[in-house]
Structure formats: C-alpha cells, structure tokens
Amino acid sequence: MQIVIMAGGSGTRFWPLSRASHPKQFLKIVGDDPMLVTTYKRIEPLVSEPDVLFVVGRDHQAETERLMAGKDVKIMVEPVGRNTAPAIGLAAAWLDRHGRGGEPMAVLPADHFVAQPDLFRESLQHAAEVARDGSIVTLGIVPTRPETGYGYIERDSASSLGNDVYEVKKFVEKPNLHIALEYMASGEFYWNAGVFVATPKALLEEFAALMPDFYEGLTEVAEAFGKVDFETRLEALYNHTPSISFDYAVMEKTRRKVRVIACDCGWSDVGSWSSLFEARGGDQDEQGNVAEGDTLVLGCRDSFILARSNRWIAAMGLTRVLIVDTPDALLVSDLEKSQEVREVTSILNEKGKSHLL
Amino acid sequence: MQIVIMAGGSGTRFWPLSRASHPKQFLKIVGDDPMLVTTYKRIEPLVSEPDVLFVVGRDHQAETERLMAGKDVKIMVEPVGRNTAPAIGLAAAWLDRHGRGGEPMAVLPADHFVAQPDLFRESLQHAAEVARDGSIVTLGIVPTRPETGYGYIERDSASSLGNDVYEVKKFVEKPNLHIALEYMASGEFYWNAGVFVATPKALLEEFAALMPDFYEGLTEVAEAFGKVDFETRLEALYNHTPSISFDYAVMEKTRRKVRVIACDCGWSDVGSWSSLFEARGGDQDEQGNVAEGDTLVLGCRDSFILARSNRWIAAMGLTRVLIVDTPDALLVSDLEKSQEVREVTSILNEKGKSHLL
C-alpha cells in the first residue's frame, strides 16, 4: 500500500501555540514529536519511505522537509490551500502517473491522535486489502461518547462483509446531542475520521465523474510532473478550483461502493484545547491536572497548563482552566470555552497584530 | 504635627509583583504611584517636608531615597526588621532628641489604601489636637463589612468626648465571622488600621514602662544620633530586640489614656490580591473585571488581570480569576484562594529559586 499524509492545515485553534507559520501539525502537543512526525512514525511499519507522500502548503514546505530530513519520502507542495478534495486528487494523479494507480493509497490527516497505533495499522491494512476491488474504504471510529463535534458514518448492517467491514448507508453531518445519543445507542454509527483507502485509479474516476473541470486540469498538470512548467500549471489549476472537502465533493455523492471498517483505536482529531486535554489523559496527576514545563500546581483540579516560555507559572485553586504561556502571548481560559480562541485570533487580526498570529 | 511613615514591610503577598527587593510599598497597584508615594502625597497637605520621617529597611533605603528625591524628608534605616514597636520607638527617640518630643506624631503604614484622603486628613488633624494632652489616639475605621482579616477596637460609648472621639474599651484580635457580625451590629467596634497619633514623649514613657530593656538601649542610641558610632549602636540594640508589634507591646497593655476617632474614609490595608481587587472597584468594567495592560477580556466576570510584562494576554470565560503576569513569573489563581500565594513563595524558597522571590 501507499500512504498520503495531508498536512495542509493552517488552523489557529491552538493559539497561542499554533501560529500561521506553525500550525497544529508542527506542534509537539501530544508525545515528544510534532504531530506530523508522530503520524509518519505511526505508519512507518506499514510501508517503505518512497511509498509515503506528503501534501503541504507552500508556507510549510521548509518545515516539513526539515522534519523529514534523511527520509526518502515525497513532498508535494500546493500553491494555495483548497481543502482536501484537490489535495487528494493531486496525490492520486501523481501516484497514477508514476505507475502506482492500482495500489491502494491510504489518506491520513497529519494532525490526529491515535491512542492505539497497532489497531489503527491493522485497520489500514485490512482496508487496503478490501480496496483492491476498486471500492473506497473508510475507517469508522467506534464512538465512545455522544460527540457533537464529529461527522458520522452510518453502516448498512445487512451488508456485513465480515471482519467489521460494512457497506456505508450514508455520511451524516455533525449531529446535535439528542441525535448523537441515538447514534450511540443504535450501534450503527461511527465517527468519520477523514481516513480512507482507495486506489488512485478509483479516486481519479470519481474526480472525472464528480469534479470534471478539476479532473481535466489535473490531467494537464499530471503531464507536467517533473517538468519546468509544473508549478505554473498547478497554480493555474488551483486558481480556478474551489475550496471543497473530499467528503463533500466525493464521499457523499459517489455511486461507487463505499465501505466502512470499524476501528476502536482511541482516535481523536484533537480539534480543540479541550479535546487535546482529553487525549492527554495519561499525563494527568491525581487531581486530573495536566501540567507541562516549569509549573507549580496548588489546589487545582482538571486544569491544563502548558508552560512554553522561560517563565515560571504558579496555578492556584483553579478548576477546569487552561493556561498556555508562550514568549509573546498568554491564553487563560475556561477549558469549556477554549474553542472560542478563534474569536481571539480574529480580534488580533482586526487590530493588525499579525505578529501574534 | 509630624508624620512617621513605616515602610519596613517585606511581604510577598503580592507575588509575583512583589519581590524581596520590591515589596508592596514600592508597587504601583492602586493609582499611578507606588503606594509609599501615594501615602506621602496623602499627608503632604498637612505638614512641611522636614516634618516627615520614614523608617525603612536597609534593602529598601535606596529605593525610598529615589522616590523621595528632592524632598527634604528624613529617612531612618533599620539594620534589620523587628516589626513595628522598635521602629516607632526609634522614630519617637529621634524626634524627641531633635526637640520635637511634645509635638504629636502620626504613625502611618506606607502601604495602605484610602479612598477619601480628605476625611483621612481631617481625622489625623483631629487626632493630633486630642493627643496634645498626652493620650494615644487611634483611628478607628467604621466597618463596612464583617471582615475577619482585621483586628478591631472596641469603644467605650459612655466616655464620648464629642466629635466621634471615645475612650478605647479594648483592642481585640481578628474575630471569626459570627463575632465579626456581632461587632458590626453593635456599632461599638472599629477596624484597627494601625494608624495612631501621640507625642514622642508619651510614646517614650510607654516604652520605658513596657519595654524597659529596649528603652534603655534606645536612650544610648539616641545619644549617638548623627555621630559615627550610631549605626553600630543601633545594630547592637536591634540584635537584642525581639520582633514585636506596637499593638501587642504597647497598645494592648498601656495604662495611659487611649482614644479612638471614628473615621469612615474608605480605608483598606490592601493585604491580599482580593482586597486590592476590592480597592480597585472603580476600575471595573461592566462585567466587574479589572484589566490592566495589553489584555483582551472575553466573557469573563469579576476577574482581575494585571499584564506587567511585554506579553499579550487573552482571558476567556473566567469567573473570579486572578492573572498576574511579570517577565519571569506568572500567577493564575482563583481570586478567593489568592492569599495562599505565601505557599508559592515558600515552595520557591525551598526549591532554591531565590531569583524569583
């Protein structure tokens, strides 16, 4: 199999740690490595280096090259971010052009957390076997709580193919709590982790059918791989391509067989400070605090303290409070309200404080 | 009258803003000036410069001289802190030795807050008139809440001398809440602000009666004022003097007439972060937050944010939280628990992190 790692994210949900030049996939927030490196190490046992392809934004090419120095991996650079559909199309076209169109490729976001990498790898390998027949195989994460922040995948139980593989009945948007509780109770729904496996050929057929303009441009770009006018052509294509997710453009519309493999590997998209806090449950002290760096924690409960400056931090009597200290900016927030950090970055933007973004 | 300003404090209750080299009296925490300067300006309309005497610790002499540069005030330096009784004795002896023993002296801590300085000055002047008969006259602050953090003064209502002046029945220690409520209801109790007026001669007689060893040594020291061996003598005296408060050593034991003048001037000893927060009520925004410096406050209530570094601070969704940011240390605390900052400084001390103290 081959692996495509999508590292185009530019989110500011982890401000003040994440910045425009240093988005989440480059942060060391779970474990000792940047998330992109952890993602790479997670799949390293499955493939050889040349079978790994990164898709990154232009601003993050240098950092990705630095992190992958010495590895014989391929790094493709997008001239501008257009969400996941164009990035996946580009990767599929490159692999197809290089004679690997029939070999299943797994698409993985670079910035997710997996508590049990063994189970994750098992599911990927299983998915690759299934995808050899031309189907698209998604990983369906077994829900552990009625999460309202994820999209779900409904399986068609009657269509069980054995070994936790099902046909997909449909993809559904983020539910409200009531519906999420029903999903959990039914046992028919999985979290959509944005991880799937298909052959590049199958994917290109989908782009031809569902994004014909993009597919046409992509074919021209593919002819220029390795040539001098490649970048110019790619830029021209991206300039005329809308920003659209692969889920929306392909998964929800395709008539091809789409299957789901149930996977219970402790996955999280780590999409907010509070979900990072959950992902780091193993680092908790007896009062449920996670504290990192030069900190003194007195009488606090369930609080999350990241000292990423040379400052000494004392936290006293706090409950469910987030503290993130960096050399030039400090965030102190109720942990439940921490997703509102987008409001902070938008205000910083308005105030022209771009050096803090 | 003459004014003695006691600036010997070395507290760490305002860590990380207050440090050993920079205790509370030197902090700009209410208004635009260091508290010691505010204390000086508060009494400036009452006296001429040479009538003002500061008593400070050796470590703080330079800073006091810097703040009082150009003022013709007297600054006396204690070799080591021994609480208020020795400091007051030293000031009284100096004034007496310089021919001012019969002129009432007001003793004021350098680090208190007064919302209505006019009323405070009126009470001091009134007290000075009363003290000319040799009595000790304390200011009794009319309680505005059942405070358990202050000592109280009980008046003898039957002995009213008119104009809010009473004989003191007794001084009482910090009460529990039940007793504090009774004190408030009775109308017979005042807060002890540690502010009093008496002639140096009267005070020296008290020291002679109640601290005879100290008084004897003080007499020898007084003979050396302005001479080369003054510092050596003073150091010898202080080495053999116990650390003891004037309230405990004199006020609670004296047989001299002690009077109290009721004063409703919006006084606070500003003894903790939470009492500072109360004292700065005028700076509150509509949600009850007090925020100072480069800060963004979103969805917070009754929180207190002091940005005293070059860092930008975002606070989100907090209720009654204190944030104090300095270049090398950060405190985030529940406002109610902020008096436990002593525990932080004691742990810093144990860990040998004296550069943060």
XYZ file of C-alpha atoms in Angstrom:
714
model
C 0.000 0.000 0.000
C 0.984 3.634 -0.118
C 0.314 6.492 2.289
C -0.750 10.082 1.569
C -0.390 12.412 4.532
C -2.427 15.594 4.261
C -0.509 18.357 6.045
C -2.136 21.441 4.556
C -3.859 22.657 7.728
C -3.406 26.225 8.836
C -5.771 26.372 11.817
C -5.433 28.724 14.738
C -7.426 26.623 17.153
C -4.320 26.097 19.248
C -3.440 29.743 19.527
C -1.183 30.980 21.091
C 0.831 27.806 20.477
C -0.220 27.473 16.847
C 0.618 30.376 14.586
C 0.245 30.935 10.847
C 3.823 29.789 10.350
C 3.469 26.943 12.806
C 0.069 25.232 12.614
C -1.072 22.249 14.633
C 0.671 19.532 12.564
C 4.045 21.006 13.571
C 3.275 21.305 17.286
C 4.553 18.976 19.962
C 1.325 18.758 21.917
C 0.902 15.005 22.407
C 4.038 12.939 22.920
C 7.554 14.082 22.167
C 7.260 14.757 18.434
C 5.416 17.216 16.223
C 2.082 15.651 15.234
C 3.219 15.294 11.604
C 6.208 13.223 12.723
C 4.029 11.098 15.015
C 1.676 10.498 12.075
C 4.637 9.418 9.961
C 6.037 7.127 12.670
C 2.589 5.600 13.148
C 2.512 4.283 9.567
C 6.265 3.677 9.204
C 5.935 -0.069 9.989
C 3.459 -0.475 7.115
C 5.393 0.938 4.150
C 8.814 1.850 2.832
C 9.856 5.511 2.678
C 9.224 6.087 -1.056
C 5.635 4.922 -0.555
C 4.887 7.963 1.625
C 3.693 11.200 0.070
C 3.021 14.448 1.928
C 0.803 17.204 0.571
C 1.671 20.544 2.222
C 1.133 24.255 1.748
C 3.893 26.426 0.344
C 4.456 28.136 3.708
C 5.075 24.799 5.387
C 7.272 23.094 2.818
C 10.538 24.031 4.535
C 9.395 22.837 7.963
C 8.117 19.530 6.546
C 11.405 18.992 4.696
C 13.300 19.715 7.888
C 11.234 17.222 9.890
C 11.570 14.547 7.180
C 15.277 15.188 6.526
C 17.039 11.954 5.585
C 13.783 10.195 4.693
C 13.189 9.233 1.079
C 9.591 10.448 1.114
C 7.819 12.574 -1.496
C 6.638 16.056 -0.534
C 4.140 17.737 -2.865
C 3.519 21.462 -2.430
C 0.169 23.118 -3.065
C 0.402 26.750 -4.233
C -2.634 27.603 -2.069
C -4.941 25.644 0.241
C -8.170 24.422 -1.391
C -9.343 21.990 1.294
C -8.922 18.213 0.927
C -10.513 17.305 -2.460
C -7.871 18.982 -4.707
C -5.035 17.759 -2.461
C -6.232 14.147 -2.696
C -6.739 14.492 -6.440
C -3.206 15.802 -6.841
C -1.731 12.915 -4.824
C -3.789 10.336 -6.737
C -2.697 11.816 -10.078
C 0.966 11.784 -9.074
C 0.831 8.148 -7.935
C -1.101 7.101 -11.027
C 1.365 8.909 -13.295
C 4.180 7.027 -11.571
C 2.697 3.618 -12.264
C 1.071 3.084 -8.900
C -2.545 3.701 -9.850
C -3.683 0.212 -8.880
C -2.033 0.096 -5.468
C -4.355 1.246 -2.650
C -3.422 4.557 -1.058
C -4.417 5.488 2.485
C -5.216 9.142 3.071
C -4.433 10.411 6.566
C -4.615 13.838 8.147
C -1.213 14.798 9.607
C -2.596 16.136 12.868
C -4.747 13.490 14.503
C -4.149 11.471 17.647
C -4.330 7.673 17.919
C -4.037 6.060 21.323
C -3.518 2.519 19.925
C -1.425 2.687 16.736
C -1.375 -1.127 16.406
C -5.131 -1.293 15.954
C -5.006 1.676 13.603
C -2.388 -0.044 11.402
C -4.362 -3.287 11.413
C -7.450 -1.464 10.179
C -5.468 0.338 7.484
C -4.017 -2.908 6.179
C -7.399 -4.515 6.237
C -8.875 -1.546 4.385
C -6.123 -1.763 1.756
C -6.996 -5.391 1.073
C -10.672 -4.567 0.688
C -9.965 -1.531 -1.521
C -8.184 -3.628 -4.142
C -11.596 -4.305 -5.698
C -11.967 -0.598 -6.525
C -14.123 0.393 -3.579
C -13.449 3.278 -1.220
C -12.925 2.061 2.336
C -13.233 4.480 5.241
C -12.184 3.925 8.808
C -15.192 4.224 11.109
C -14.218 5.054 14.667
C -16.370 3.327 17.282
C -17.934 6.208 19.275
C -17.003 6.365 22.963
C -19.242 9.347 23.772
C -22.125 11.210 22.096
C -19.754 13.641 20.393
C -21.423 16.520 18.548
C -18.203 17.798 17.010
C -17.669 14.984 14.500
C -19.448 13.819 11.353
C -20.774 10.249 11.477
C -20.901 7.298 9.073
C -23.970 5.070 9.127
C -23.302 1.442 8.223
C -25.670 -0.885 6.392
C -25.698 -3.771 8.874
C -27.450 -6.121 6.459
C -24.446 -5.831 4.170
C -21.798 -7.106 6.573
C -18.792 -8.388 4.668
C -17.344 -9.953 7.806
C -14.403 -8.787 9.928
C -16.073 -5.497 10.873
C -16.490 -4.417 7.250
C -19.849 -2.975 6.119
C -21.285 -1.108 3.193
C -21.889 2.540 4.076
C -25.549 3.570 4.228
C -24.748 7.276 4.434
C -22.456 10.022 5.714
C -24.122 12.418 8.150
C -23.164 15.878 9.370
C -22.336 16.781 12.956
C -25.459 15.892 14.974
C -26.994 17.647 17.957
C -26.687 15.935 21.340
C -30.080 14.247 21.135
C -29.264 12.695 17.773
C -25.714 11.838 18.832
C -27.166 9.863 21.762
C -29.432 7.961 19.360
C -26.443 7.242 17.112
C -24.512 5.798 20.020
C -27.418 3.687 21.247
C -28.049 2.212 17.781
C -24.545 0.802 17.336
C -24.881 1.545 13.595
C -22.857 4.760 13.540
C -19.161 5.546 13.504
C -17.156 8.726 13.723
C -15.804 9.911 10.402
C -12.062 10.311 10.997
C -11.303 11.516 7.484
C -9.166 8.426 6.957
C -9.888 6.266 3.930
C -8.216 3.900 1.495
C -8.770 3.535 -2.270
C -6.694 3.006 -5.376
C -5.583 6.193 -7.143
C -7.365 4.922 -10.259
C -10.671 4.620 -8.420
C -10.259 8.100 -6.993
C -9.412 9.639 -10.362
C -12.556 8.064 -11.824
C -14.544 9.739 -9.078
C -12.969 13.134 -9.803
C -13.715 12.640 -13.502
C -17.367 11.998 -12.671
C -17.943 14.470 -9.831
C -15.415 17.305 -10.420
C -14.938 17.157 -14.206
C -13.404 20.643 -14.581
C -10.871 19.937 -11.884
C -10.167 16.488 -13.343
C -9.472 17.941 -16.755
C -6.997 20.459 -15.341
C -5.454 17.768 -13.187
C -4.766 15.646 -16.262
C -2.824 18.516 -17.799
C -0.916 19.077 -14.585
C -0.090 15.355 -14.415
C 1.567 15.580 -17.818
C 3.896 18.228 -16.438
C 5.075 16.310 -13.328
C 8.848 16.771 -13.071
C 8.891 19.367 -15.841
C 9.702 23.082 -15.692
C 6.145 24.319 -16.153
C 4.658 22.043 -13.496
C 4.350 24.761 -10.858
C 2.823 27.259 -13.270
C 0.231 24.732 -14.424
C -0.582 23.673 -10.871
C -1.017 27.283 -9.812
C -3.317 27.935 -12.778
C -5.400 24.882 -11.850
C -5.648 25.832 -8.181
C -6.601 29.388 -9.079
C -9.692 28.011 -10.788
C -10.511 25.274 -8.291
C -12.991 25.919 -5.498
C -12.130 25.110 -1.912
C -14.008 21.890 -1.214
C -13.651 18.902 1.064
C -13.275 15.364 -0.270
C -16.158 14.223 1.952
C -18.486 16.759 0.414
C -17.212 16.553 -3.182
C -16.870 12.783 -3.462
C -17.780 10.618 -0.488
C -21.326 11.894 -0.064
C -22.083 11.782 -3.805
C -20.273 8.775 -5.242
C -22.148 5.787 -6.708
C -19.085 3.623 -6.216
C -19.101 1.101 -3.390
C -18.111 2.807 -0.148
C -17.312 0.613 2.799
C -16.520 1.243 6.419
C -14.205 -0.708 8.686
C -14.976 -0.400 12.375
C -11.899 0.681 14.300
C -11.658 1.185 18.050
C -8.165 2.643 18.244
C -8.626 5.626 20.595
C -8.728 8.190 17.833
C -9.215 11.939 18.262
C -8.987 14.763 15.746
C -7.564 16.912 18.573
C -9.605 19.779 17.237
C -9.607 21.973 20.307
C -7.755 22.587 23.536
C -10.338 20.549 25.432
C -10.007 17.553 23.110
C -6.223 17.779 23.415
C -6.710 17.742 27.184
C -8.776 14.543 26.838
C -6.162 12.997 24.510
C -3.541 13.640 27.170
C -5.496 11.897 29.913
C -2.496 9.679 30.563
C -0.475 12.680 31.744
C -2.976 13.635 34.454
C -1.972 13.954 38.075
C -4.227 12.669 40.860
C -6.390 15.784 40.708
C -6.833 15.429 36.962
C -4.432 18.237 36.014
C -2.052 18.069 33.071
C 0.872 20.417 33.654
C 3.937 20.755 31.484
C 7.043 22.884 31.976
C 8.161 24.994 34.901
C 4.903 24.996 36.832
C 3.646 24.769 40.381
C 0.079 23.496 40.652
C -1.628 24.031 44.020
C -5.207 23.041 44.789
C -6.204 22.830 41.113
C -8.497 20.266 39.514
C -8.865 19.153 35.892
C -6.756 22.038 34.658
C -4.393 22.101 31.694
C -1.201 24.106 31.943
C 1.359 24.412 29.189
C 4.434 26.474 30.021
C 6.109 27.108 26.682
C 8.130 30.143 27.640
C 11.007 30.654 30.041
C 8.609 31.925 32.643
C 7.741 30.176 35.883
C 3.998 29.526 36.384
C 2.077 29.147 39.621
C -1.557 27.988 39.371
C -3.728 28.044 42.485
C -7.246 26.880 43.244
C -8.338 26.590 39.601
C -10.927 24.174 38.202
C -11.042 23.289 34.504
C -8.862 26.213 33.498
C -6.491 26.240 30.533
C -3.217 28.186 30.704
C -0.982 28.376 27.650
C 2.072 30.555 28.011
C 4.361 31.451 25.119
C 7.109 34.073 24.909
C 4.869 36.750 23.394
C 1.290 35.735 24.225
C -0.624 34.128 27.070
C -4.043 32.470 26.988
C -6.016 31.794 30.160
C -9.429 30.292 29.518
C -12.172 28.233 30.962
C -11.472 24.853 29.349
C -15.095 24.549 28.152
C -14.877 27.934 26.418
C -11.485 27.373 24.848
C -12.854 26.752 21.335
C -13.689 30.481 21.327
C -9.996 31.139 20.794
C -10.978 31.754 17.154
C -12.558 34.960 18.388
C -9.242 35.996 19.902
C -7.346 35.422 16.673
C -9.966 37.254 14.659
C -9.724 40.250 17.013
C -5.915 40.140 16.783
C -6.305 40.190 13.037
C -8.659 43.184 13.147
C -6.249 45.039 15.417
C -3.415 44.464 12.982
C -1.425 42.411 15.481
C -0.352 39.955 12.800
C 2.954 39.258 14.578
C 0.891 37.359 17.162
C -0.953 35.246 14.585
C 2.081 67.771 63.752
C 4.676 65.421 62.359
C 4.322 62.258 60.345
C 6.161 58.934 60.687
C 5.721 56.615 57.720
C 6.520 52.980 58.439
C 7.918 51.446 55.258
C 9.663 48.402 56.660
C 7.384 45.790 55.105
C 8.886 42.940 53.161
C 5.763 40.912 52.439
C 5.393 38.588 49.494
C 1.610 38.634 49.477
C 1.666 40.308 46.088
C 3.970 37.807 44.449
C 4.853 37.717 41.602
C 4.595 41.512 41.513
C 6.170 41.995 44.932
C 9.665 40.635 45.393
C 12.154 40.796 48.264
C 13.763 43.814 46.630
C 10.446 45.348 45.694
C 7.793 44.864 48.401
C 4.265 46.188 48.339
C 5.023 49.775 49.411
C 7.014 50.238 46.181
C 4.385 48.781 43.852
C 2.096 50.782 41.616
C -1.016 48.729 42.273
C -3.604 51.408 43.067
C -3.367 54.676 41.203
C -0.351 55.881 39.258
C 2.240 55.996 42.043
C 3.994 53.471 44.249
C 1.973 53.094 47.467
C 4.706 54.788 49.513
C 4.487 57.866 47.286
C 0.674 57.857 47.491
C 0.962 57.675 51.289
C 3.331 60.647 51.238
C 1.114 62.682 48.902
C -1.884 61.905 51.093
C -0.350 63.676 54.086
C 1.581 66.323 52.142
C -1.148 68.989 52.658
C -0.853 68.556 56.455
C 2.843 69.134 57.081
C 6.048 70.572 55.674
C 8.696 68.246 54.256
C 11.067 68.234 57.263
C 8.162 67.068 59.439
C 8.022 63.745 57.592
C 10.144 60.817 58.732
C 10.348 57.432 57.004
C 11.515 54.265 58.744
C 12.741 51.711 56.185
C 14.787 48.530 55.982
C 18.370 48.617 54.745
C 17.434 46.834 51.494
C 14.894 49.498 50.666
C 16.809 52.639 51.576
C 17.970 53.325 48.023
C 14.512 52.924 46.501
C 12.938 55.167 49.151
C 15.599 57.830 48.570
C 14.975 57.597 44.833
C 11.210 58.035 45.263
C 11.672 60.953 47.690
C 14.438 62.637 45.670
C 14.245 66.412 46.028
C 12.093 66.206 49.171
C 13.559 67.448 52.427
C 12.257 64.464 54.402
C 14.139 62.328 56.930
C 14.771 58.658 56.146
C 15.827 56.417 59.031
C 17.233 52.984 58.232
C 16.732 49.934 60.421
C 19.555 47.385 60.265
C 17.011 44.571 60.389
C 13.211 44.361 60.611
C 11.829 43.919 64.152
C 8.153 44.638 63.489
C 6.564 47.978 64.406
C 7.378 48.549 68.083
C 11.156 49.148 67.683
C 10.591 51.228 64.541
C 8.131 53.507 66.323
C 10.439 53.749 69.325
C 13.331 54.757 67.072
C 11.275 57.454 65.350
C 9.983 58.802 68.670
C 13.515 58.933 70.096
C 14.830 60.766 67.037
C 12.060 63.371 67.148
C 12.421 63.819 70.918
C 16.198 64.211 70.577
C 15.602 66.919 67.982
C 13.383 68.973 70.235
C 10.053 67.781 68.895
C 9.034 65.499 71.720
C 5.926 67.452 72.590
C 4.557 67.749 69.061
C 2.106 64.940 68.173
C 3.389 62.435 65.633
C 1.096 60.394 63.434
C 2.273 56.889 62.628
C 1.148 55.547 59.238
C 1.903 52.354 57.368
C 3.324 53.163 53.906
C 1.213 50.622 52.051
C -2.445 51.211 52.837
C -5.224 52.475 50.616
C -7.568 55.361 51.442
C -10.482 56.103 49.132
C -11.228 59.523 50.700
C -7.972 61.239 51.677
C -9.809 64.408 52.797
C -11.639 62.543 55.550
C -8.436 60.746 56.497
C -6.538 64.039 56.873
C -9.380 65.563 58.906
C -9.271 62.639 61.322
C -5.485 62.856 61.629
C -5.646 66.566 62.433
C -8.386 65.978 64.921
C -6.372 63.160 66.491
C -3.317 65.431 66.757
C -5.327 68.021 68.677
C -6.626 65.383 71.078
C -3.156 63.800 71.532
C -1.669 67.044 72.842
C -2.891 66.044 76.316
C -0.539 63.032 76.272
C -3.056 60.415 75.240
C -2.635 57.951 72.383
C -5.282 58.454 69.716
C -6.001 55.733 67.197
C -8.025 55.979 64.036
C -10.969 53.570 64.167
C -12.274 52.696 60.740
C -16.042 52.327 60.591
C -16.600 48.717 59.420
C -18.376 48.316 56.089
C -18.481 44.506 56.179
C -17.950 41.763 58.799
C -14.250 41.493 57.981
C -12.408 38.643 59.706
C -8.983 39.718 58.493
C -8.611 42.835 60.679
C -8.174 43.457 64.391
C -10.931 45.578 65.999
C -11.079 48.396 68.546
C -13.985 48.491 70.994
C -15.017 51.974 72.080
C -16.394 52.942 75.482
C -19.577 54.707 74.354
C -20.245 56.138 77.797
C -16.998 58.076 77.532
C -17.803 60.022 74.379
C -15.651 63.139 74.195
C -17.723 64.504 71.313
C -16.859 64.731 67.629
C -16.580 60.963 67.211
C -13.893 60.645 69.895
C -14.200 57.891 72.516
C -12.104 56.198 75.133
C -10.997 52.745 73.990
C -12.505 49.859 75.949
C -10.183 47.277 74.407
C -8.281 46.051 71.367
C -9.431 42.693 70.033
C -7.823 40.173 67.719
C -9.201 39.131 64.339
C -12.669 37.688 65.047
C -14.446 34.769 63.403
C -17.372 35.615 61.127
C -20.004 35.137 63.827
C -18.258 37.562 66.156
C -17.473 39.987 63.320
C -21.206 40.146 62.561
C -21.924 40.943 66.211
C -19.257 43.660 66.153
C -20.855 45.261 63.128
C -24.362 45.089 64.569
C -23.290 46.667 67.878
C -21.869 49.830 66.313
C -19.260 49.869 69.098
C -16.377 48.397 67.129
C -13.923 49.816 64.613
C -11.245 48.321 62.414
C -7.749 48.834 63.715
C -5.888 50.440 60.821
C -2.560 50.642 62.641
C -2.750 54.419 62.420
C -2.368 56.429 65.619
C -1.187 59.769 66.929
C 0.718 60.565 70.131
C 3.556 62.799 71.254
C 7.020 61.234 71.099
C 7.369 61.943 74.818
C 4.218 59.966 75.627
C 5.414 57.066 73.472
C 8.866 57.021 75.069
C 7.277 56.878 78.516
C 5.326 53.830 77.353
C 8.482 52.132 76.063
C 10.187 52.896 79.374
C 7.323 51.220 81.225
C 6.522 48.290 78.911
C 9.806 47.530 77.054
C 12.416 48.722 79.593
C 15.387 46.846 78.052
C 14.649 48.257 74.643
C 14.097 51.721 76.087
C 17.461 51.660 77.845
C 19.245 50.707 74.618
C 17.248 53.286 72.692
C 18.447 56.008 75.045
C 22.059 55.110 74.271
C 21.328 55.050 70.554
C 19.655 58.447 70.795
C 22.848 59.921 72.229
C 24.653 58.778 69.073
C 22.262 60.334 66.511
C 24.377 61.978 63.825
C 27.608 60.507 65.209
C 29.962 57.938 63.714
C 29.011 55.071 66.013
C 25.246 55.486 65.524
C 24.885 52.576 63.134
C 26.967 50.230 65.284
C 24.919 51.086 68.367
C 21.632 50.734 66.524
C 22.683 47.369 65.158
C 23.661 46.174 68.621
C 20.293 47.308 70.004
C 18.313 45.617 67.219
C 20.298 42.409 67.620
C 18.973 42.151 71.159
C 15.444 43.359 70.495
C 12.641 40.880 69.860
C 10.384 41.257 66.850
C 7.175 42.671 68.301
C 4.287 44.781 67.116
C 3.425 48.114 68.713
C -0.184 46.961 69.165
C 0.913 43.958 71.161
C 3.804 45.590 73.048
C 2.130 48.879 73.945
C -1.457 49.476 72.819
C -2.954 46.414 74.473
C -1.022 46.874 77.746
C -0.767 50.614 78.360
C -2.451 52.297 81.328
C -2.292 55.628 79.536
C -5.485 57.057 78.066
C -6.100 55.534 74.650
C -8.744 57.089 72.480
C -10.295 56.261 69.189
C -11.560 58.616 66.497
C -14.177 57.161 64.190
C -13.159 57.574 60.577
C -15.156 56.497 57.542
C -12.591 57.208 54.852
C -12.733 54.053 52.691
C -9.609 52.526 54.173
C -8.111 49.157 53.255
C -4.847 47.561 54.297
C -4.706 46.029 50.789
C -3.379 42.890 52.394
C -4.141 40.457 49.610
C -4.856 40.275 45.909
C -8.579 40.060 46.632
C -8.569 43.165 48.839
C -6.601 45.003 46.147
C -9.289 43.930 43.688
C -11.927 45.441 46.002
C -9.897 48.639 46.425
C -9.813 48.985 42.636
C -13.574 48.681 42.278
C -13.592 51.984 40.392
C -11.618 50.418 37.547
C -14.165 47.659 36.899
C -15.757 47.126 33.503
C -19.452 46.289 33.195
C -18.804 42.624 33.954
C -16.845 43.517 37.081
C -13.408 42.800 35.611
C -10.349 44.909 36.305
C -7.834 44.507 33.476
C -4.617 46.420 33.052
C -2.087 46.308 30.210
C -2.188 44.574 26.847
C -5.167 42.324 27.505
C -8.234 41.012 25.733
C -11.032 40.011 28.093
C -13.799 37.872 26.571
C -16.752 36.506 28.509
C -15.072 36.969 31.909
C -16.715 38.114 35.132
C -15.220 39.638 38.287
C -11.698 38.779 37.209
C -8.507 40.694 37.878
C -5.846 40.785 35.200
C -2.543 42.579 35.536
C -0.282 42.440 32.491
C 3.097 43.601 33.739
C 5.251 42.074 31.041
C 5.564 42.708 27.321
C 3.320 39.761 26.641
C -0.179 39.963 25.205
C -2.866 38.305 27.365
C -6.193 36.799 26.282
C -8.612 35.790 29.052
C -11.738 33.835 28.113
C -14.758 32.665 30.077
C -13.202 33.119 33.521
C -15.032 33.952 36.742
C -13.230 35.422 39.747
C -9.804 34.514 38.444
C -6.622 36.477 39.111
C -3.901 36.686 36.455
C -0.639 38.455 37.246
C 1.968 38.302 34.534
C 5.549 39.516 35.006
C 8.611 38.973 32.808
C 9.840 35.932 34.733
C 6.831 34.585 36.626
C 3.096 34.183 36.122
C 0.394 33.636 38.732
C -3.067 32.378 37.814
C -5.321 31.838 40.799
C -8.864 31.650 41.953
C -9.323 35.110 43.487
C -10.680 33.612 46.728
C -7.592 31.410 47.102
C -5.078 34.096 46.227
C -3.917 34.596 49.819
C -2.292 31.171 49.512
C 0.386 32.784 47.399
C 2.511 32.555 50.551
C 2.653 28.854 49.919
C 4.040 29.519 46.443
C 6.796 31.742 47.746
C 7.686 29.281 50.484
C 7.976 26.485 47.903
C 10.103 28.724 45.659
C 12.310 29.318 48.669
C 12.624 25.584 49.395
C 13.495 24.919 45.769
C 16.268 27.492 45.874
C 14.615 29.680 43.250
C 15.533 32.837 45.114
C 15.822 34.835 41.882
C 12.019 34.640 41.707
C 11.496 35.890 45.271
